[in-house]
């Protein structure tokens, strides 16, 4: 065999796109133009390997939501490379991206984004309904997740009668009900007390330990740090440092 036929050795810490669930290089995002231009991301490089729970921390306005929205495929970057689960999101058509996102990504929005006319169980079942599940099976599966999150007695309630923390848990149930390969949570425990925060993070971190999955959690909540494999610190549109978490 010629030397050129041999596979080149891969250093363990040099992740290739095949190794990483998320591979981001040189990503920038600008909002507005001229005098109202905001440079929300100023060149972000980030890898999240499979099996990892990464925490994204940093002060308000530093670009955390912007970055995770780009990674989740709900926002276009101004420039840069975004590979998610081995797929190039920048090159993907909008139609394919919607399908890819529905099948592979769970996203807990900072603002919950629940549908006001659907019950808690129906809201949590939305990804399964979109995937073509029969309504009763989808609602049953969603109800099981809500029950684990302590909302078993709220299944038939509309979002308008739920507290902020209850709405937040419905949004979390909706993001994990279809067992996505990439789960992105923007401040998932901001409205939760200590006990519900712990239950929620335990459920979320179960997804990350699976070898074909990964989780990114944006948080200011230091109680959540104990679940992290790594913590990335953002500042002013850049990732300033990444450190090992206690997990
Ligand atoms: N749609 C938008 N149009 C204009 N500017 C925006 C838009 N979204 C975000 N920005 C700006 O981009 C910057 C980063 O915002 P982003 O929401 O990503 O911050 P964040 O780190 O998530 O903050 P927080 O911790 O308060 O949620 C901010 O200066 C914000 O004002
Ligand atoms: Mg934010």
Short mmCIF file of C-alpha atoms and ligand atoms in Angstrom, two decimals:
data_model
loop_
_atom_site.label_atom_id
_atom_site.label_comp_id
_atom_site.label_asym_id
_atom_site.label_seq_id
_atom_site.Cartn_x
_atom_site.Cartn_y
_atom_site.Cartn_z
CA UNK A 1 0.00 0.00 0.00
CA UNK A 2 1.38 3.43 -0.91
CA UNK A 3 1.95 5.81 1.98
CA UNK A 4 -0.65 8.18 0.52
CA UNK A 5 -3.35 5.47 0.90
CA UNK A 6 -2.92 5.36 4.66
CA UNK A 7 -5.50 7.24 6.70
CA UNK A 8 -3.88 10.28 8.27
CA UNK A 9 -3.88 10.13 12.06
CA UNK A 10 -6.38 12.44 13.74
CA UNK A 11 -5.19 14.20 16.89
CA UNK A 12 -7.88 13.65 19.53
CA UNK A 13 -8.63 17.30 20.15
CA UNK A 14 -8.67 18.33 16.47
CA UNK A 15 -12.33 17.74 15.71
CA UNK A 16 -13.37 17.25 12.13
CA UNK A 17 -16.89 18.04 10.99
CA UNK A 18 -17.58 14.30 11.16
CA UNK A 19 -16.67 14.28 14.85
CA UNK A 20 -18.60 17.34 15.95
CA UNK A 21 -22.35 17.69 16.28
CA UNK A 22 -21.83 21.44 15.82
CA UNK A 23 -18.92 22.99 13.91
CA UNK A 24 -18.93 26.78 13.61
CA UNK A 25 -16.14 28.83 12.04
CA UNK A 26 -15.80 32.59 11.56
CA UNK A 27 -19.49 33.27 12.07
CA UNK A 28 -20.56 36.89 12.05
CA UNK A 29 -24.01 38.43 12.33
CA UNK A 30 -24.94 42.02 11.72
CA UNK A 31 -28.36 43.54 12.35
CA UNK A 32 -29.44 46.81 10.67
CA UNK A 33 -27.33 49.13 8.54
CA UNK A 34 -25.47 52.46 8.78
CA UNK A 35 -25.98 54.25 12.08
CA UNK A 36 -28.17 51.46 13.48
CA UNK A 37 -25.72 48.64 12.66
CA UNK A 38 -25.24 46.11 15.48
CA UNK A 39 -22.43 43.60 15.17
CA UNK A 40 -24.00 40.86 17.29
CA UNK A 41 -21.40 38.19 16.37
CA UNK A 42 -17.85 39.15 15.47
CA UNK A 43 -16.27 35.88 14.35
CA UNK A 44 -17.32 32.88 16.40
CA UNK A 45 -15.50 29.53 16.28
CA UNK A 46 -17.11 26.68 18.22
CA UNK A 47 -17.18 22.89 18.16
CA UNK A 48 -19.62 20.82 20.18
CA UNK A 49 -18.72 17.12 20.03
CA UNK A 50 -21.34 14.39 20.11
CA UNK A 51 -22.22 13.32 23.64
CA UNK A 52 -21.53 16.76 25.10
CA UNK A 53 -23.58 19.25 27.08
CA UNK A 54 -22.05 22.67 26.43
CA UNK A 55 -23.04 25.72 28.43
CA UNK A 56 -22.91 29.11 26.76
CA UNK A 57 -22.50 31.89 29.31
CA UNK A 58 -21.94 35.64 29.08
CA UNK A 59 -23.45 39.04 29.83
CA UNK A 60 -26.76 40.27 28.43
CA UNK A 61 -26.45 41.38 24.82
CA UNK A 62 -23.17 39.53 24.10
CA UNK A 63 -24.78 37.45 21.33
CA UNK A 64 -25.81 34.16 22.96
CA UNK A 65 -29.35 34.00 21.53
CA UNK A 66 -28.07 35.13 18.14
CA UNK A 67 -25.47 32.34 18.09
CA UNK A 68 -27.79 29.53 19.19
CA UNK A 69 -30.48 30.69 16.74
CA UNK A 70 -27.94 30.37 13.91
CA UNK A 71 -26.85 26.93 15.13
CA UNK A 72 -30.51 25.84 15.40
CA UNK A 73 -31.15 27.07 11.85
CA UNK A 74 -33.73 29.73 12.70
CA UNK A 75 -31.43 32.66 11.80
CA UNK A 76 -28.97 33.14 8.90
CA UNK A 77 -25.40 34.21 9.67
CA UNK A 78 -23.97 37.22 7.79
CA UNK A 79 -20.83 35.17 7.09
CA UNK A 80 -19.05 32.02 8.20
CA UNK A 81 -19.39 28.26 8.27
CA UNK A 82 -22.15 26.42 10.18
CA UNK A 83 -22.12 22.61 10.10
CA UNK A 84 -24.75 20.86 12.22
CA UNK A 85 -24.89 17.04 12.47
CA UNK A 86 -22.59 16.95 9.44
CA UNK A 87 -24.87 19.16 7.30
CA UNK A 88 -23.94 22.57 5.92
CA UNK A 89 -26.74 24.89 7.11
CA UNK A 90 -25.48 27.85 5.07
CA UNK A 91 -25.72 25.91 1.80
CA UNK A 92 -29.10 24.37 2.63
CA UNK A 93 -32.25 25.71 0.98
CA UNK A 94 -34.88 27.13 3.32
CA UNK A 95 -37.26 24.25 2.64
CA UNK A 96 -34.63 21.61 3.44
CA UNK A 97 -33.55 23.54 6.51
CA UNK A 98 -37.10 23.57 7.90
CA UNK A 99 -37.32 19.79 7.39
CA UNK A 100 -33.86 19.22 8.87
CA UNK A 101 -34.74 21.34 11.90
CA UNK A 102 -38.08 19.61 12.49
CA UNK A 103 -36.46 16.20 12.39
CA UNK A 104 -33.20 16.83 14.23
CA UNK A 105 -33.28 19.96 16.37
CA UNK A 106 -35.13 20.85 19.57
CA UNK A 107 -35.12 24.53 20.50
CA UNK A 108 -36.29 26.05 23.79
CA UNK A 109 -36.83 29.73 23.00
CA UNK A 110 -36.03 32.36 25.62
CA UNK A 111 -39.59 33.64 25.09
CA UNK A 112 -41.21 30.13 25.12
CA UNK A 113 -43.28 30.74 21.91
CA UNK A 114 -46.18 28.51 22.93
CA UNK A 115 -49.28 28.45 20.73
CA UNK A 116 -52.02 30.18 22.77
CA UNK A 117 -54.96 28.14 21.47
CA UNK A 118 -53.39 24.73 22.20
CA UNK A 119 -53.36 23.00 25.58
CA UNK A 120 -50.09 22.22 27.37
CA UNK A 121 -50.15 18.62 26.10
CA UNK A 122 -50.97 19.71 22.53
CA UNK A 123 -48.21 22.34 22.56
CA UNK A 124 -45.68 19.75 23.74
CA UNK A 125 -46.91 17.32 21.07
CA UNK A 126 -46.38 19.72 18.14
CA UNK A 127 -43.08 18.16 16.86
CA UNK A 128 -44.70 14.71 16.83
CA UNK A 129 -47.84 16.00 15.09
CA UNK A 130 -45.65 17.63 12.43
CA UNK A 131 -43.80 14.32 12.06
CA UNK A 132 -47.15 12.69 11.24
CA UNK A 133 -47.93 10.90 14.49
CA UNK A 134 -51.56 10.13 15.20
CA UNK A 135 -52.96 12.85 17.45
CA UNK A 136 -53.81 10.66 20.44
CA UNK A 137 -50.41 8.93 20.43
CA UNK A 138 -48.59 12.27 20.09
CA UNK A 139 -50.52 13.84 22.97
CA UNK A 140 -49.95 10.73 25.09
CA UNK A 141 -46.18 10.83 24.50
CA UNK A 142 -46.09 14.58 25.20
CA UNK A 143 -48.12 14.04 28.38
CA UNK A 144 -45.52 11.56 29.64
CA UNK A 145 -42.75 14.14 29.20
CA UNK A 146 -44.86 16.83 30.90
CA UNK A 147 -45.53 14.43 33.76
CA UNK A 148 -41.76 13.93 34.24
CA UNK A 149 -41.44 17.72 34.41
CA UNK A 150 -44.08 17.89 37.17
CA UNK A 151 -46.95 19.09 34.96
CA UNK A 152 -49.09 15.96 34.96
CA UNK A 153 -52.02 17.93 36.42
CA UNK A 154 -51.74 20.74 33.82
CA UNK A 155 -52.05 18.77 30.59
CA UNK A 156 -55.39 20.27 29.52
CA UNK A 157 -54.56 23.88 30.47
CA UNK A 158 -54.02 26.65 27.93
CA UNK A 159 -50.75 28.61 28.24
CA UNK A 160 -52.68 31.71 29.40
CA UNK A 161 -53.55 30.06 32.73
CA UNK A 162 -50.07 28.64 33.36
CA UNK A 163 -47.39 30.39 35.41
CA UNK A 164 -44.16 31.49 33.70
CA UNK A 165 -42.29 28.46 35.07
CA UNK A 166 -45.05 26.09 33.93
CA UNK A 167 -45.01 27.61 30.43
CA UNK A 168 -41.24 27.25 30.38
CA UNK A 169 -41.52 23.54 31.18
CA UNK A 170 -44.10 23.06 28.39
CA UNK A 171 -41.59 24.67 26.01
CA UNK A 172 -38.90 22.26 27.26
CA UNK A 173 -41.21 19.26 26.82
CA UNK A 174 -41.93 20.39 23.24
CA UNK A 175 -38.19 20.65 22.52
CA UNK A 176 -37.36 17.14 23.76
CA UNK A 177 -40.50 15.13 22.96
CA UNK A 178 -39.17 13.97 19.56
CA UNK A 179 -35.73 13.11 21.03
CA UNK A 180 -33.79 15.52 18.81
CA UNK A 181 -30.13 14.86 18.03
CA UNK A 182 -29.31 18.50 18.76
CA UNK A 183 -31.05 20.25 21.64
CA UNK A 184 -30.58 24.00 22.06
CA UNK A 185 -32.00 25.62 25.20
CA UNK A 186 -31.97 29.38 25.68
CA UNK A 187 -32.19 30.06 29.45
CA UNK A 188 -34.27 26.92 30.17
CA UNK A 189 -34.36 27.41 33.94
CA UNK A 190 -34.77 31.20 34.19
CA UNK A 191 -38.33 30.96 35.60
CA UNK A 192 -37.86 27.75 37.61
CA UNK A 193 -37.28 27.21 41.33
CA UNK A 194 -34.36 25.10 42.51
CA UNK A 195 -36.21 21.78 42.52
CA UNK A 196 -37.83 22.19 39.09
CA UNK A 197 -34.55 23.55 37.69
CA UNK A 198 -32.78 20.39 38.85
CA UNK A 199 -35.47 18.05 37.45
CA UNK A 200 -35.39 19.91 34.13
CA UNK A 201 -31.60 19.83 33.84
CA UNK A 202 -31.51 16.12 34.70
CA UNK A 203 -33.93 15.43 31.85
CA UNK A 204 -32.02 17.69 29.45
CA UNK A 205 -28.63 16.20 30.37
CA UNK A 206 -29.91 12.66 29.68
CA UNK A 207 -30.13 13.64 26.02
CA UNK A 208 -26.50 14.81 25.97
CA UNK A 209 -25.00 11.58 27.27
CA UNK A 210 -26.16 9.72 24.17
CA UNK A 211 -23.31 9.23 21.69
CA UNK A 212 -25.16 10.61 18.64
CA UNK A 213 -26.59 13.68 20.38
CA UNK A 214 -25.47 17.01 21.78
CA UNK A 215 -26.95 19.81 23.88
CA UNK A 216 -26.22 23.53 24.10
CA UNK A 217 -27.65 25.41 27.09
CA UNK A 218 -27.53 29.20 27.33
CA UNK A 219 -27.68 30.21 30.96
CA UNK A 220 -26.90 32.80 33.61
CA UNK A 221 -27.90 30.25 36.26
CA UNK A 222 -24.81 28.98 38.07
CA UNK A 223 -26.82 26.02 39.46
CA UNK A 224 -26.92 24.68 35.91
CA UNK A 225 -23.11 24.68 35.58
CA UNK A 226 -22.81 21.38 37.46
CA UNK A 227 -24.40 19.64 34.44
CA UNK A 228 -21.84 21.00 31.93
CA UNK A 229 -19.14 19.04 30.15
CA UNK A 230 -17.69 22.39 29.01
CA UNK A 231 -18.54 26.05 29.56
CA UNK A 232 -18.00 28.57 26.74
CA UNK A 233 -17.79 32.19 27.87
CA UNK A 234 -19.02 34.78 25.38
CA UNK A 235 -18.27 38.44 25.42
CA UNK A 236 -19.10 41.13 22.89
CA UNK A 237 -19.91 38.79 19.99
CA UNK A 238 -17.01 36.39 20.50
CA UNK A 239 -16.21 33.27 22.49
CA UNK A 240 -13.47 34.42 24.83
CA UNK A 241 -12.68 31.11 26.53
CA UNK A 242 -13.87 27.54 26.89
CA UNK A 243 -13.29 25.63 30.11
CA UNK A 244 -14.05 22.13 31.32
CA UNK A 245 -17.24 21.89 33.37
CA UNK A 246 -17.53 19.96 36.61
CA UNK A 247 -19.51 17.14 34.97
N1 LIG B 1 -33.46 41.14 15.49
C1 LIG B 1 -32.54 42.01 15.95
N2 LIG B 1 -32.41 43.22 15.38
C2 LIG B 1 -31.48 44.11 15.79
N3 LIG B 1 -30.58 43.85 16.76
C3 LIG B 1 -30.65 42.66 17.35
C4 LIG B 1 -31.61 41.67 16.99
N4 LIG B 1 -31.43 40.58 17.76
C5 LIG B 1 -30.40 40.86 18.57
N5 LIG B 1 -29.92 42.10 18.34
C6 LIG B 1 -28.78 42.73 19.02
O1 LIG B 1 -27.69 41.84 18.96
C7 LIG B 1 -26.98 41.83 20.19
C8 LIG B 1 -26.94 40.44 20.76
O2 LIG B 1 -28.25 40.06 21.14
P1 LIG B 1 -28.61 38.63 21.75
O3 LIG B 1 -30.08 38.56 21.85
O4 LIG B 1 -27.93 37.58 20.95
O5 LIG B 1 -27.93 38.73 23.20
P2 LIG B 1 -27.95 37.71 24.42
O6 LIG B 1 -26.53 37.40 24.77
O7 LIG B 1 -28.83 36.57 24.09
O8 LIG B 1 -28.58 38.58 25.60
P3 LIG B 1 -29.56 38.16 26.84
O9 LIG B 1 -28.67 37.48 27.86
O10 LIG B 1 -30.08 39.47 27.33
O11 LIG B 1 -30.62 37.28 26.31
C9 LIG B 1 -27.67 42.85 21.09
O12 LIG B 1 -26.96 44.07 21.00
C10 LIG B 1 -29.05 42.96 20.49
O13 LIG B 1 -29.59 44.25 20.71
MG1 LIG B 2 -30.62 35.91 24.87
#
